[in-house]
Short mmCIF file of N, CA and C in Angstrom, two decimals:
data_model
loop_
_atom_site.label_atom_id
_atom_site.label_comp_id
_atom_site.label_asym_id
_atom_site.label_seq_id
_atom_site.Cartn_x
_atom_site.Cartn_y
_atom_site.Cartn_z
N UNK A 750 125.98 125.79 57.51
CA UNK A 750 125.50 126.80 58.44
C UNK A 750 123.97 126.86 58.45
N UNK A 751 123.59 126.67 56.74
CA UNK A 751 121.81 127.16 57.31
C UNK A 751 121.16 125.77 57.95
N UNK A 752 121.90 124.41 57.54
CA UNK A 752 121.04 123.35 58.31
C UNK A 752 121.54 123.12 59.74
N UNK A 753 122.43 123.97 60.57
CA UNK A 753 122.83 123.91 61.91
C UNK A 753 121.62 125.12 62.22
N UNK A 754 121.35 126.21 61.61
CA UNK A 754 120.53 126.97 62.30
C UNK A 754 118.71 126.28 62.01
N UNK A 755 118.35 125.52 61.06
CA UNK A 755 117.35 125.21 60.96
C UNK A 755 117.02 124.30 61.89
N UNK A 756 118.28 123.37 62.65
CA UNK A 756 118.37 122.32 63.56
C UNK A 756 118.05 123.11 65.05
N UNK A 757 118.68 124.44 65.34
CA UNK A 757 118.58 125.20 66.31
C UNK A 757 117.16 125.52 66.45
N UNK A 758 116.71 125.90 65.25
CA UNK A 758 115.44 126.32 65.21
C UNK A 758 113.94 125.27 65.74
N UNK A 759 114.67 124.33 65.27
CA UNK A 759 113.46 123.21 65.52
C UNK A 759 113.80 122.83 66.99
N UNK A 760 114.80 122.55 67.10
CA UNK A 760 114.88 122.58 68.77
C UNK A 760 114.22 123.66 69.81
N UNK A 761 114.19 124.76 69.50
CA UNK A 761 113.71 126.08 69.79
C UNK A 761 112.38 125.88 70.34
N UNK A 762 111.73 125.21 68.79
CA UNK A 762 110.07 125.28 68.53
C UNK A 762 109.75 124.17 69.84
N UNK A 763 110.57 123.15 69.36
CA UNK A 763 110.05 122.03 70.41
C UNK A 763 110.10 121.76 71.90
N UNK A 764 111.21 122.44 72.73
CA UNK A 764 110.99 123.19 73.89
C UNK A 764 110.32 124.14 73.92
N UNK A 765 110.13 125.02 73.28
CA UNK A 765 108.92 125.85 73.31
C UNK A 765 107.49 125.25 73.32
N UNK A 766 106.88 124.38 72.68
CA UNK A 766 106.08 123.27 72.97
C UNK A 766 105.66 123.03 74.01
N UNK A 767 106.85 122.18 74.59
CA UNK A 767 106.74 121.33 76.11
C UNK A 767 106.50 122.77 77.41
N UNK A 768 107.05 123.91 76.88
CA UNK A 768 107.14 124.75 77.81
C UNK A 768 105.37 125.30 77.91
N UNK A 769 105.02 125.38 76.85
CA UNK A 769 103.22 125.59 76.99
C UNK A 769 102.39 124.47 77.91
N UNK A 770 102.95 123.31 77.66
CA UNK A 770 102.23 122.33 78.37
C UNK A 770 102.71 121.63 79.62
N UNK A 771 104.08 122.46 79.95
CA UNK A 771 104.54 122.05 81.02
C UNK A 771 103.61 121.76 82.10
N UNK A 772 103.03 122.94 82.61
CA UNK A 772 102.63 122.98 83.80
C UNK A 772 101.52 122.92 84.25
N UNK A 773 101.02 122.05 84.72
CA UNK A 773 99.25 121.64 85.20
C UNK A 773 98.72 122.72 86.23
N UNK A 774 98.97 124.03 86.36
CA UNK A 774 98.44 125.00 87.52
C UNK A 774 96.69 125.04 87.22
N UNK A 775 96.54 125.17 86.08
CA UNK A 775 95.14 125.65 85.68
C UNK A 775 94.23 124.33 85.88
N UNK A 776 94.68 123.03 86.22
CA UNK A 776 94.02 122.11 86.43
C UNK A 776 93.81 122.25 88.18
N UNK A 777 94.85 122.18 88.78
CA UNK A 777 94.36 122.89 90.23
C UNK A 777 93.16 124.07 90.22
N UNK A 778 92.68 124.86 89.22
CA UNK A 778 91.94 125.56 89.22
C UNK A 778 90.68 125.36 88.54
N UNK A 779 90.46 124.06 87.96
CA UNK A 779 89.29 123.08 87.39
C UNK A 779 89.05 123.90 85.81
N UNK A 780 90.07 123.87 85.41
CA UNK A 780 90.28 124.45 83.68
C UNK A 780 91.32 124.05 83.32
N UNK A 781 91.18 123.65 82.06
CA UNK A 781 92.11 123.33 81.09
C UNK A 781 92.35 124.29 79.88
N UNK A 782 93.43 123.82 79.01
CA UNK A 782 94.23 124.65 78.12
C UNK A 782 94.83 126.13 78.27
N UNK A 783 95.12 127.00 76.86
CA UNK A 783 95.92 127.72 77.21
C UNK A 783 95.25 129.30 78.14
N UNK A 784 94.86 129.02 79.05
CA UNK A 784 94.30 129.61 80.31
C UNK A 784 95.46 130.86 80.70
N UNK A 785 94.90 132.16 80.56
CA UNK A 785 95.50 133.26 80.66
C UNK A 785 95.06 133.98 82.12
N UNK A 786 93.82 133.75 82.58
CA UNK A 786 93.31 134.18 83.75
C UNK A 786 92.22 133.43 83.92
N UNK A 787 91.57 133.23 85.03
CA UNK A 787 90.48 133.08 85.97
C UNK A 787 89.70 133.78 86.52
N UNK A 788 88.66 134.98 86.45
CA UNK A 788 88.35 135.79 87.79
C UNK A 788 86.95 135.03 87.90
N UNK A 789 86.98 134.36 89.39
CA UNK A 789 85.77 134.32 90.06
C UNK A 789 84.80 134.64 90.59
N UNK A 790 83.32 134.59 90.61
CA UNK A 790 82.57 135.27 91.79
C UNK A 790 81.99 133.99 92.57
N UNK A 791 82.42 134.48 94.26
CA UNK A 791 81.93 132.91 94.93
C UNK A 791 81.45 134.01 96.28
N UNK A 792 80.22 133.83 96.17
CA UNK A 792 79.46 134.56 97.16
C UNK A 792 79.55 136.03 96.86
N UNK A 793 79.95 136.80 96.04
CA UNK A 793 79.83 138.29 96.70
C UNK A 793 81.58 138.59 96.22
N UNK A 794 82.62 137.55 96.11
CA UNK A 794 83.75 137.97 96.23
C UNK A 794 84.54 137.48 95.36
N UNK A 795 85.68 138.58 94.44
CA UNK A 795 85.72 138.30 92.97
C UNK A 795 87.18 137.52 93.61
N UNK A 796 88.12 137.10 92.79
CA UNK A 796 89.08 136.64 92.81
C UNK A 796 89.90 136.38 91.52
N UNK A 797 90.66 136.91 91.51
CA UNK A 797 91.11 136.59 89.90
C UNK A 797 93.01 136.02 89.90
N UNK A 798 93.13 134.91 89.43
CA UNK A 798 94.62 134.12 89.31
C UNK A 798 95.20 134.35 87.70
N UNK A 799 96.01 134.64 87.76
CA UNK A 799 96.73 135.10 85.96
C UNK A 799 97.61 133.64 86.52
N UNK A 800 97.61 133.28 84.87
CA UNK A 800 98.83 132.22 84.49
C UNK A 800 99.84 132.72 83.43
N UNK A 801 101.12 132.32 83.28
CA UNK A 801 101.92 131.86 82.27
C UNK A 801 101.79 131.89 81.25
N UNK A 802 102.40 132.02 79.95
CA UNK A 802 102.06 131.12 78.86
C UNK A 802 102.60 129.93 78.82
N UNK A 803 103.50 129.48 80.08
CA UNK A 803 103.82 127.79 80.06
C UNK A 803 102.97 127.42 81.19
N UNK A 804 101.92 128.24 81.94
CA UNK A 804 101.09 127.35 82.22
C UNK A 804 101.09 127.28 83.98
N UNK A 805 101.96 128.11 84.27
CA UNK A 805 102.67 128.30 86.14
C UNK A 805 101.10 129.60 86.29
N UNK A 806 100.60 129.23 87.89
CA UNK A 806 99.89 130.21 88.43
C UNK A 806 100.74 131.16 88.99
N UNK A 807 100.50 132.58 88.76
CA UNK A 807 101.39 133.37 89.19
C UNK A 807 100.12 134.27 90.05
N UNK A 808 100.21 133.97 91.09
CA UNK A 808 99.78 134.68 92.43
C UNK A 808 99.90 134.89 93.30
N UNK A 809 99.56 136.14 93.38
CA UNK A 809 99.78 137.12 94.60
C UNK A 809 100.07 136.60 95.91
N UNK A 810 101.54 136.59 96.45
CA UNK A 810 101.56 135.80 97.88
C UNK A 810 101.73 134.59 97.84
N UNK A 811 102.02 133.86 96.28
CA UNK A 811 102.23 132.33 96.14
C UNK A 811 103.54 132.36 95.96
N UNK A 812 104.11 131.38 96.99
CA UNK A 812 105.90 131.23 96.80
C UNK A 812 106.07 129.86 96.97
N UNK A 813 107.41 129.35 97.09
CA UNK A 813 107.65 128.04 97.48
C UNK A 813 107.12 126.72 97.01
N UNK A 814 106.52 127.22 95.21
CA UNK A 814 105.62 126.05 94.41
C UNK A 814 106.56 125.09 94.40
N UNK A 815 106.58 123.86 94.44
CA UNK A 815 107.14 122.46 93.93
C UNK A 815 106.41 121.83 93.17
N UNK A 816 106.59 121.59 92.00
CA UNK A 816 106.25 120.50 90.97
C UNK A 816 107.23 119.41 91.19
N UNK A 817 106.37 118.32 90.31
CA UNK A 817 107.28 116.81 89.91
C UNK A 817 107.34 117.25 88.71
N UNK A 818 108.17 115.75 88.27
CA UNK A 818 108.74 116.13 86.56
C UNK A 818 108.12 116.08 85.76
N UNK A 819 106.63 115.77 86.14
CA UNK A 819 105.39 115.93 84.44
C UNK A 819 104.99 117.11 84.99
N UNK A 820 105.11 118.60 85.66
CA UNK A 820 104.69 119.44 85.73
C UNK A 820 103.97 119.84 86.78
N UNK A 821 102.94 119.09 87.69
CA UNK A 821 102.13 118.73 88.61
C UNK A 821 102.89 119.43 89.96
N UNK A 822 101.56 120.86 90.10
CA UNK A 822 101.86 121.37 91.56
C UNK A 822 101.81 120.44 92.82
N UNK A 823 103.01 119.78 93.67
CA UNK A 823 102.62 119.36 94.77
C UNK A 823 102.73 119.75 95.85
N UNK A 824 103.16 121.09 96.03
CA UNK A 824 102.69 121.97 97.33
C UNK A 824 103.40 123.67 96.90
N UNK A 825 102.73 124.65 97.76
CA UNK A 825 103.32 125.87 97.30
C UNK A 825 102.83 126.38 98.60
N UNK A 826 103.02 127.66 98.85
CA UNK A 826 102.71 128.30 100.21
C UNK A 826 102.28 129.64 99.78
N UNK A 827 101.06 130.03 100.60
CA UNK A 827 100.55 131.06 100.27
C UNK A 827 100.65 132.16 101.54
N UNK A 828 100.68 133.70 101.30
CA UNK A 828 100.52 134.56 102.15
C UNK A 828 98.86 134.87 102.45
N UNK A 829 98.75 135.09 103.80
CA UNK A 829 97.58 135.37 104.11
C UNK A 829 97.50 136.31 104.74
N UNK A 830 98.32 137.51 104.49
CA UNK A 830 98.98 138.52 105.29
C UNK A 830 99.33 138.51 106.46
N UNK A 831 98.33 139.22 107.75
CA UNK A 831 98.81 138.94 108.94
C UNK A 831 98.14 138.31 109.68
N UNK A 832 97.82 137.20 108.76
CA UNK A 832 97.07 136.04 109.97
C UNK A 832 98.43 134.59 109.22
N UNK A 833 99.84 135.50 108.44
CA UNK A 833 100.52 134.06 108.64
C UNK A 833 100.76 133.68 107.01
N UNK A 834 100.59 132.38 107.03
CA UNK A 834 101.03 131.66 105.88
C UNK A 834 100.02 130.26 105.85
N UNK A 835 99.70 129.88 105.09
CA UNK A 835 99.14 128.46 104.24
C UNK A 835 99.90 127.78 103.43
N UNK A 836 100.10 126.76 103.56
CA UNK A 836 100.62 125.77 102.61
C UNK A 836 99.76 124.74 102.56
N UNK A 837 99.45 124.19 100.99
CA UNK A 837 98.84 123.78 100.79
C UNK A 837 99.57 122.44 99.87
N UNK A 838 99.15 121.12 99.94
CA UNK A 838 99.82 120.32 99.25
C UNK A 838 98.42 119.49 98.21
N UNK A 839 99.43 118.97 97.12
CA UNK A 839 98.18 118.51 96.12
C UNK A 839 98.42 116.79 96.10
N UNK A 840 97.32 116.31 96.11
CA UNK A 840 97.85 114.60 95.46
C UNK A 840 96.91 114.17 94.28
N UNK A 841 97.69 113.69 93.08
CA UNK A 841 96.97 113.68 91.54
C UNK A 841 96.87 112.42 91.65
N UNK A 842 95.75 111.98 90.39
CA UNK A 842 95.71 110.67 90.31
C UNK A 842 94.89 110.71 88.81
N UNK A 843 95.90 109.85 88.06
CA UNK A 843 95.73 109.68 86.38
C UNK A 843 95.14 111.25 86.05
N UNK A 844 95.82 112.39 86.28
CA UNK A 844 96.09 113.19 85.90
C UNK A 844 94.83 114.62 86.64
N UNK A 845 93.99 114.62 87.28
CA UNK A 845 93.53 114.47 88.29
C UNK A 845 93.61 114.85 89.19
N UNK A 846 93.19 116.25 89.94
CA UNK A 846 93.40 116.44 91.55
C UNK A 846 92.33 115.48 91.80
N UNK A 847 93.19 115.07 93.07
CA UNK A 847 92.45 113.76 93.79
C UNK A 847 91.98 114.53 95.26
N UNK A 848 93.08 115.00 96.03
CA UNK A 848 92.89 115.86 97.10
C UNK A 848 94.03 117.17 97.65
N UNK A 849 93.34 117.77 98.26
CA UNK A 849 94.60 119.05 98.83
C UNK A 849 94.26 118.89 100.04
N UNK A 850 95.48 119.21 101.02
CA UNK A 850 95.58 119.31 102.46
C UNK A 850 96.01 121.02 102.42
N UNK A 851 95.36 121.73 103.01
CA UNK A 851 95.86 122.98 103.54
C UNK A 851 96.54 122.80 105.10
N UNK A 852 97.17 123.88 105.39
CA UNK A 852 97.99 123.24 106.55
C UNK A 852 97.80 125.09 106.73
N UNK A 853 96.90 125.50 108.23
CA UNK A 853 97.02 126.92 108.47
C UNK A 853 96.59 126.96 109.65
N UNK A 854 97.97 128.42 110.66
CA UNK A 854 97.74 128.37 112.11
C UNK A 854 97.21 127.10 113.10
N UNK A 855 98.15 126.48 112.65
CA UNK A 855 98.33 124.78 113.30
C UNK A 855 97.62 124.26 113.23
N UNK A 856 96.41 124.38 112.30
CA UNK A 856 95.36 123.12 112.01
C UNK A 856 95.46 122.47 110.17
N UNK A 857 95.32 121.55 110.30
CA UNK A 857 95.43 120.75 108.47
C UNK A 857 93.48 120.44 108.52
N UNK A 858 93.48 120.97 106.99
CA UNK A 858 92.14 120.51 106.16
C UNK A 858 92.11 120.16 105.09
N UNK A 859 91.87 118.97 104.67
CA UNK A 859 91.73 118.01 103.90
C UNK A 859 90.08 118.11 102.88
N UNK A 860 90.77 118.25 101.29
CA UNK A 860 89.71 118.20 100.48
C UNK A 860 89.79 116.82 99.41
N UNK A 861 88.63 116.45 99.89
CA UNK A 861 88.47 115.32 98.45
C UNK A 861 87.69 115.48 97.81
N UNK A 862 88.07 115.54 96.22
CA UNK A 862 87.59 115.75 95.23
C UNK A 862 86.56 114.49 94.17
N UNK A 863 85.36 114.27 93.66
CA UNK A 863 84.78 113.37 93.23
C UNK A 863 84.36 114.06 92.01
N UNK A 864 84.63 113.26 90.88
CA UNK A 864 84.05 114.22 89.08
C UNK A 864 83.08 113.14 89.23
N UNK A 865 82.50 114.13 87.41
CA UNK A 865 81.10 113.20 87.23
C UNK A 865 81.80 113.45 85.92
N UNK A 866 80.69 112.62 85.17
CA UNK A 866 81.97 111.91 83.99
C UNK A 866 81.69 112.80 82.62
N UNK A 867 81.78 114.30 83.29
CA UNK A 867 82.53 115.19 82.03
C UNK A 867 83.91 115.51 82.54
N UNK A 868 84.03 115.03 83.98
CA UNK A 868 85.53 115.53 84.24
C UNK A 868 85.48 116.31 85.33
N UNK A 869 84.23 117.04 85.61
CA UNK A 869 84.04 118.46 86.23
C UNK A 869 84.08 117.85 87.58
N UNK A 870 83.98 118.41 89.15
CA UNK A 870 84.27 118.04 90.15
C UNK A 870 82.66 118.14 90.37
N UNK A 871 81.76 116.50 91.16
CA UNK A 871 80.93 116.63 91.40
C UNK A 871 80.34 117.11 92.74
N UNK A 872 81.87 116.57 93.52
CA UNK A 872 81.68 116.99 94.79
C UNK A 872 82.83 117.19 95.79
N UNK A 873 83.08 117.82 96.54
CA UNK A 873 83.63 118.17 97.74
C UNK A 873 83.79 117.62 99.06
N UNK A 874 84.66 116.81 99.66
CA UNK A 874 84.10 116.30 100.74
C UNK A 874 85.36 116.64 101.60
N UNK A 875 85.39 117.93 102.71
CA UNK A 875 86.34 118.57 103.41
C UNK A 875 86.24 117.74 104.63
N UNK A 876 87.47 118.02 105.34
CA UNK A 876 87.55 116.75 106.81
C UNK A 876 88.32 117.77 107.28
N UNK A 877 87.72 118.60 108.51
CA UNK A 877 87.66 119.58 109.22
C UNK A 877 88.19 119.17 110.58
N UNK A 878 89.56 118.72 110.79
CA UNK A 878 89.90 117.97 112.48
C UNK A 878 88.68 117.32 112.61
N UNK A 879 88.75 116.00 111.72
CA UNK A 879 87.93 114.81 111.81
C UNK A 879 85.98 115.11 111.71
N UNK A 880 85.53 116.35 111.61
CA UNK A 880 84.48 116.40 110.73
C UNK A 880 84.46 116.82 109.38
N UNK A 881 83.74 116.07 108.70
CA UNK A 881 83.29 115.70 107.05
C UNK A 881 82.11 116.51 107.07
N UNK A 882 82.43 117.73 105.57
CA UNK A 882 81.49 118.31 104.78
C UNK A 882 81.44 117.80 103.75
N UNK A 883 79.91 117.51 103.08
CA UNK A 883 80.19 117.58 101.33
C UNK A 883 79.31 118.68 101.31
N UNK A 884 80.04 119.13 99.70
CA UNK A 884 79.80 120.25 98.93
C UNK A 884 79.23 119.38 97.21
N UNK A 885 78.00 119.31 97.01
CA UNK A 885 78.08 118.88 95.84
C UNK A 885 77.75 120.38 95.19
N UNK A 886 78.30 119.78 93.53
CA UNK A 886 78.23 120.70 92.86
C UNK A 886 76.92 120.41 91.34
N UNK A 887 76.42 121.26 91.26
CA UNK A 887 75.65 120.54 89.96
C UNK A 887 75.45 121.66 88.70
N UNK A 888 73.96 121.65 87.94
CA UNK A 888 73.45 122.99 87.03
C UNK A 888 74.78 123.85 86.20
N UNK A 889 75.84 122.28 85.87
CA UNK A 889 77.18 123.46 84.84
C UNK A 889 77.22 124.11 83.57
N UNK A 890 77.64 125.03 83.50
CA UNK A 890 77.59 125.84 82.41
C UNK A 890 78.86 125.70 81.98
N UNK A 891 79.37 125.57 80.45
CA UNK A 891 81.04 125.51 79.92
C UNK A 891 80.53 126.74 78.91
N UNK A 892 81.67 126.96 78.87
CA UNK A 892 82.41 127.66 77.66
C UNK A 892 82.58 126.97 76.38
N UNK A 893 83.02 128.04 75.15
CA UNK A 893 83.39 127.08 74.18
C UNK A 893 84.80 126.06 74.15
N UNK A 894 85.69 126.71 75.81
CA UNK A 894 86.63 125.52 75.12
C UNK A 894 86.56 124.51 76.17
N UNK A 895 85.13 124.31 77.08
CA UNK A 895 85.19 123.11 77.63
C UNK A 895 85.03 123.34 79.31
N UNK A 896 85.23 124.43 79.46
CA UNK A 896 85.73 125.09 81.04
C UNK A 896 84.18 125.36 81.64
N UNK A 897 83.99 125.43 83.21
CA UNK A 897 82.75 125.79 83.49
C UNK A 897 83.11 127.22 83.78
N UNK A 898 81.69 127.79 83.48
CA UNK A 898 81.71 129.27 83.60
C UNK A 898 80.55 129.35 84.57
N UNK A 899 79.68 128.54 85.02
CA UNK A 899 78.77 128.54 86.00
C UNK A 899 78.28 127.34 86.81
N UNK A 900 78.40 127.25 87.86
CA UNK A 900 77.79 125.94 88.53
C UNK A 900 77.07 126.66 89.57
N UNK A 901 76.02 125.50 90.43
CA UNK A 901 75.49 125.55 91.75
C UNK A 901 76.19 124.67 92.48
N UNK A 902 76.59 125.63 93.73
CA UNK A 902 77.08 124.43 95.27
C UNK A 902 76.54 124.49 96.08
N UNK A 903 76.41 123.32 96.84
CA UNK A 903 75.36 123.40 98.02
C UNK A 903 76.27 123.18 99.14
N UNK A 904 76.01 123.88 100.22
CA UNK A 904 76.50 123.99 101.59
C UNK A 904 75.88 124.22 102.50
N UNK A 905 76.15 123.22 103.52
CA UNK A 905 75.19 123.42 104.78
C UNK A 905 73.74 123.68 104.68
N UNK A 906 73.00 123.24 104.17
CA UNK A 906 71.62 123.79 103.09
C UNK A 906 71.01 124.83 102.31
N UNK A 907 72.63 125.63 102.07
CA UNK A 907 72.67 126.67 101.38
C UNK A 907 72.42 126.15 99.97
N UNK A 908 72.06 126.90 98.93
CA UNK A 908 72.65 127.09 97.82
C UNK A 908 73.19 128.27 96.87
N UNK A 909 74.32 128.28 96.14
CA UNK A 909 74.97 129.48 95.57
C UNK A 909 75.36 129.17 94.59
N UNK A 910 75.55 130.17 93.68
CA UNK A 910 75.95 130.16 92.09
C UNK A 910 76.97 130.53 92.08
N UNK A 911 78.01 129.87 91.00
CA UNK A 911 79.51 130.37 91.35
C UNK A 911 79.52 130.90 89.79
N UNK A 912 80.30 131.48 89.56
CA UNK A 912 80.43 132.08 87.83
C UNK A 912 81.91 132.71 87.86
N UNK A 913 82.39 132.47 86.86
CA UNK A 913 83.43 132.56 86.84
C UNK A 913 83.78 133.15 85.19
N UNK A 914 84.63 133.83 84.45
CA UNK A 914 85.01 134.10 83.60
C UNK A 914 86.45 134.18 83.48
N UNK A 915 86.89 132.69 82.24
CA UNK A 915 88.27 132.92 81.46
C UNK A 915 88.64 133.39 80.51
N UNK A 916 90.49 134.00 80.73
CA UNK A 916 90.59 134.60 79.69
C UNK A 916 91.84 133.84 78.98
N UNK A 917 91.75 133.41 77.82
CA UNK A 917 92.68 132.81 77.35
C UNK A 917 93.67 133.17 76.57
N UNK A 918 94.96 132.75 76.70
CA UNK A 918 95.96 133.01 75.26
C UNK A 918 95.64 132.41 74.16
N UNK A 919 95.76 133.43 72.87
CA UNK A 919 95.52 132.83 71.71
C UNK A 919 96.68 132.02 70.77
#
């Protein structure tokens, strides 16, 4: 009896495991590990996404997520109250957002993503019904576990500071 329950037990632990690292949401959100929240400031306007402790974004108006079998969001649909719905689809590459297509009030916009070789996204390049923005990003600030907590983006010959603060599970 006690080595059938010690066998239960370790089974327990070890889906419990895989269940922390299941799910890549917080990489759609350019952070890694055990990531408890996000709140952003991007211009003037806060935003804040809570996760899981296995790692699923749980937000407001987000339904219809599909993952593949290593975990990886590849499309979910968002509420935008009464201007409708967004769906948005992801495509990874060696682990990697590569790009997202949003799909809203019958037009699709397309983001491609470019790192610089800490990983971080260097740049942005949106395709707007066949016009191309880039957004580079530079001046990053991390945290201690690796995450940026501050960058500059440039747009349209703007520039803005984005800052952001995570909160993690221990």
């Amino acid at each position: 009896m006690k080595k059938l329950f010690m066998m239960i037990a370790l089974l327990v632990m070890a889906v419990g495991m895989q269940a922390q690292t299941k799910f890549h949401d917080a990489e759609v959100n350019e952070a890694t590990g055990p990531v408890k929240s996000i709140t952003q400031d991007m211009m003037g306007r806060e935003m804040t996404t809570q996760f899981s402790q296995d790692g699923k974004m749980l937000r407001q108006g987000m339904t219809d997520a599909v993952y593949d079998a290593e975990g990886y969001l590849q499309s979910a649909k968002f509420s935008m109250g009464d201007r409708g719905e967004m769906t948005i689809s992801y495509k990874w590459e060696n682990g990697r957002l590569k790009s997202q297509t949003m799909g809203m009030m019958g037009n699709e916009f397309t983001t491609e993503f470019k790192y610089n070789d800490k990983g971080a996204i260097s740049e942005q390049i949106m395709n707007m019904g066949g016009q191309e923005m880039s957004m580079p990003y530079t001046d990053y600030k991390y945290d201690d576990h690796g995450n940026w907590i501050s960058r500059k983006m440039s747009m349209m010959g703007q520039e803005n500071v984005m800052t952001r603060t995570i909160e993690y599970y221990e």
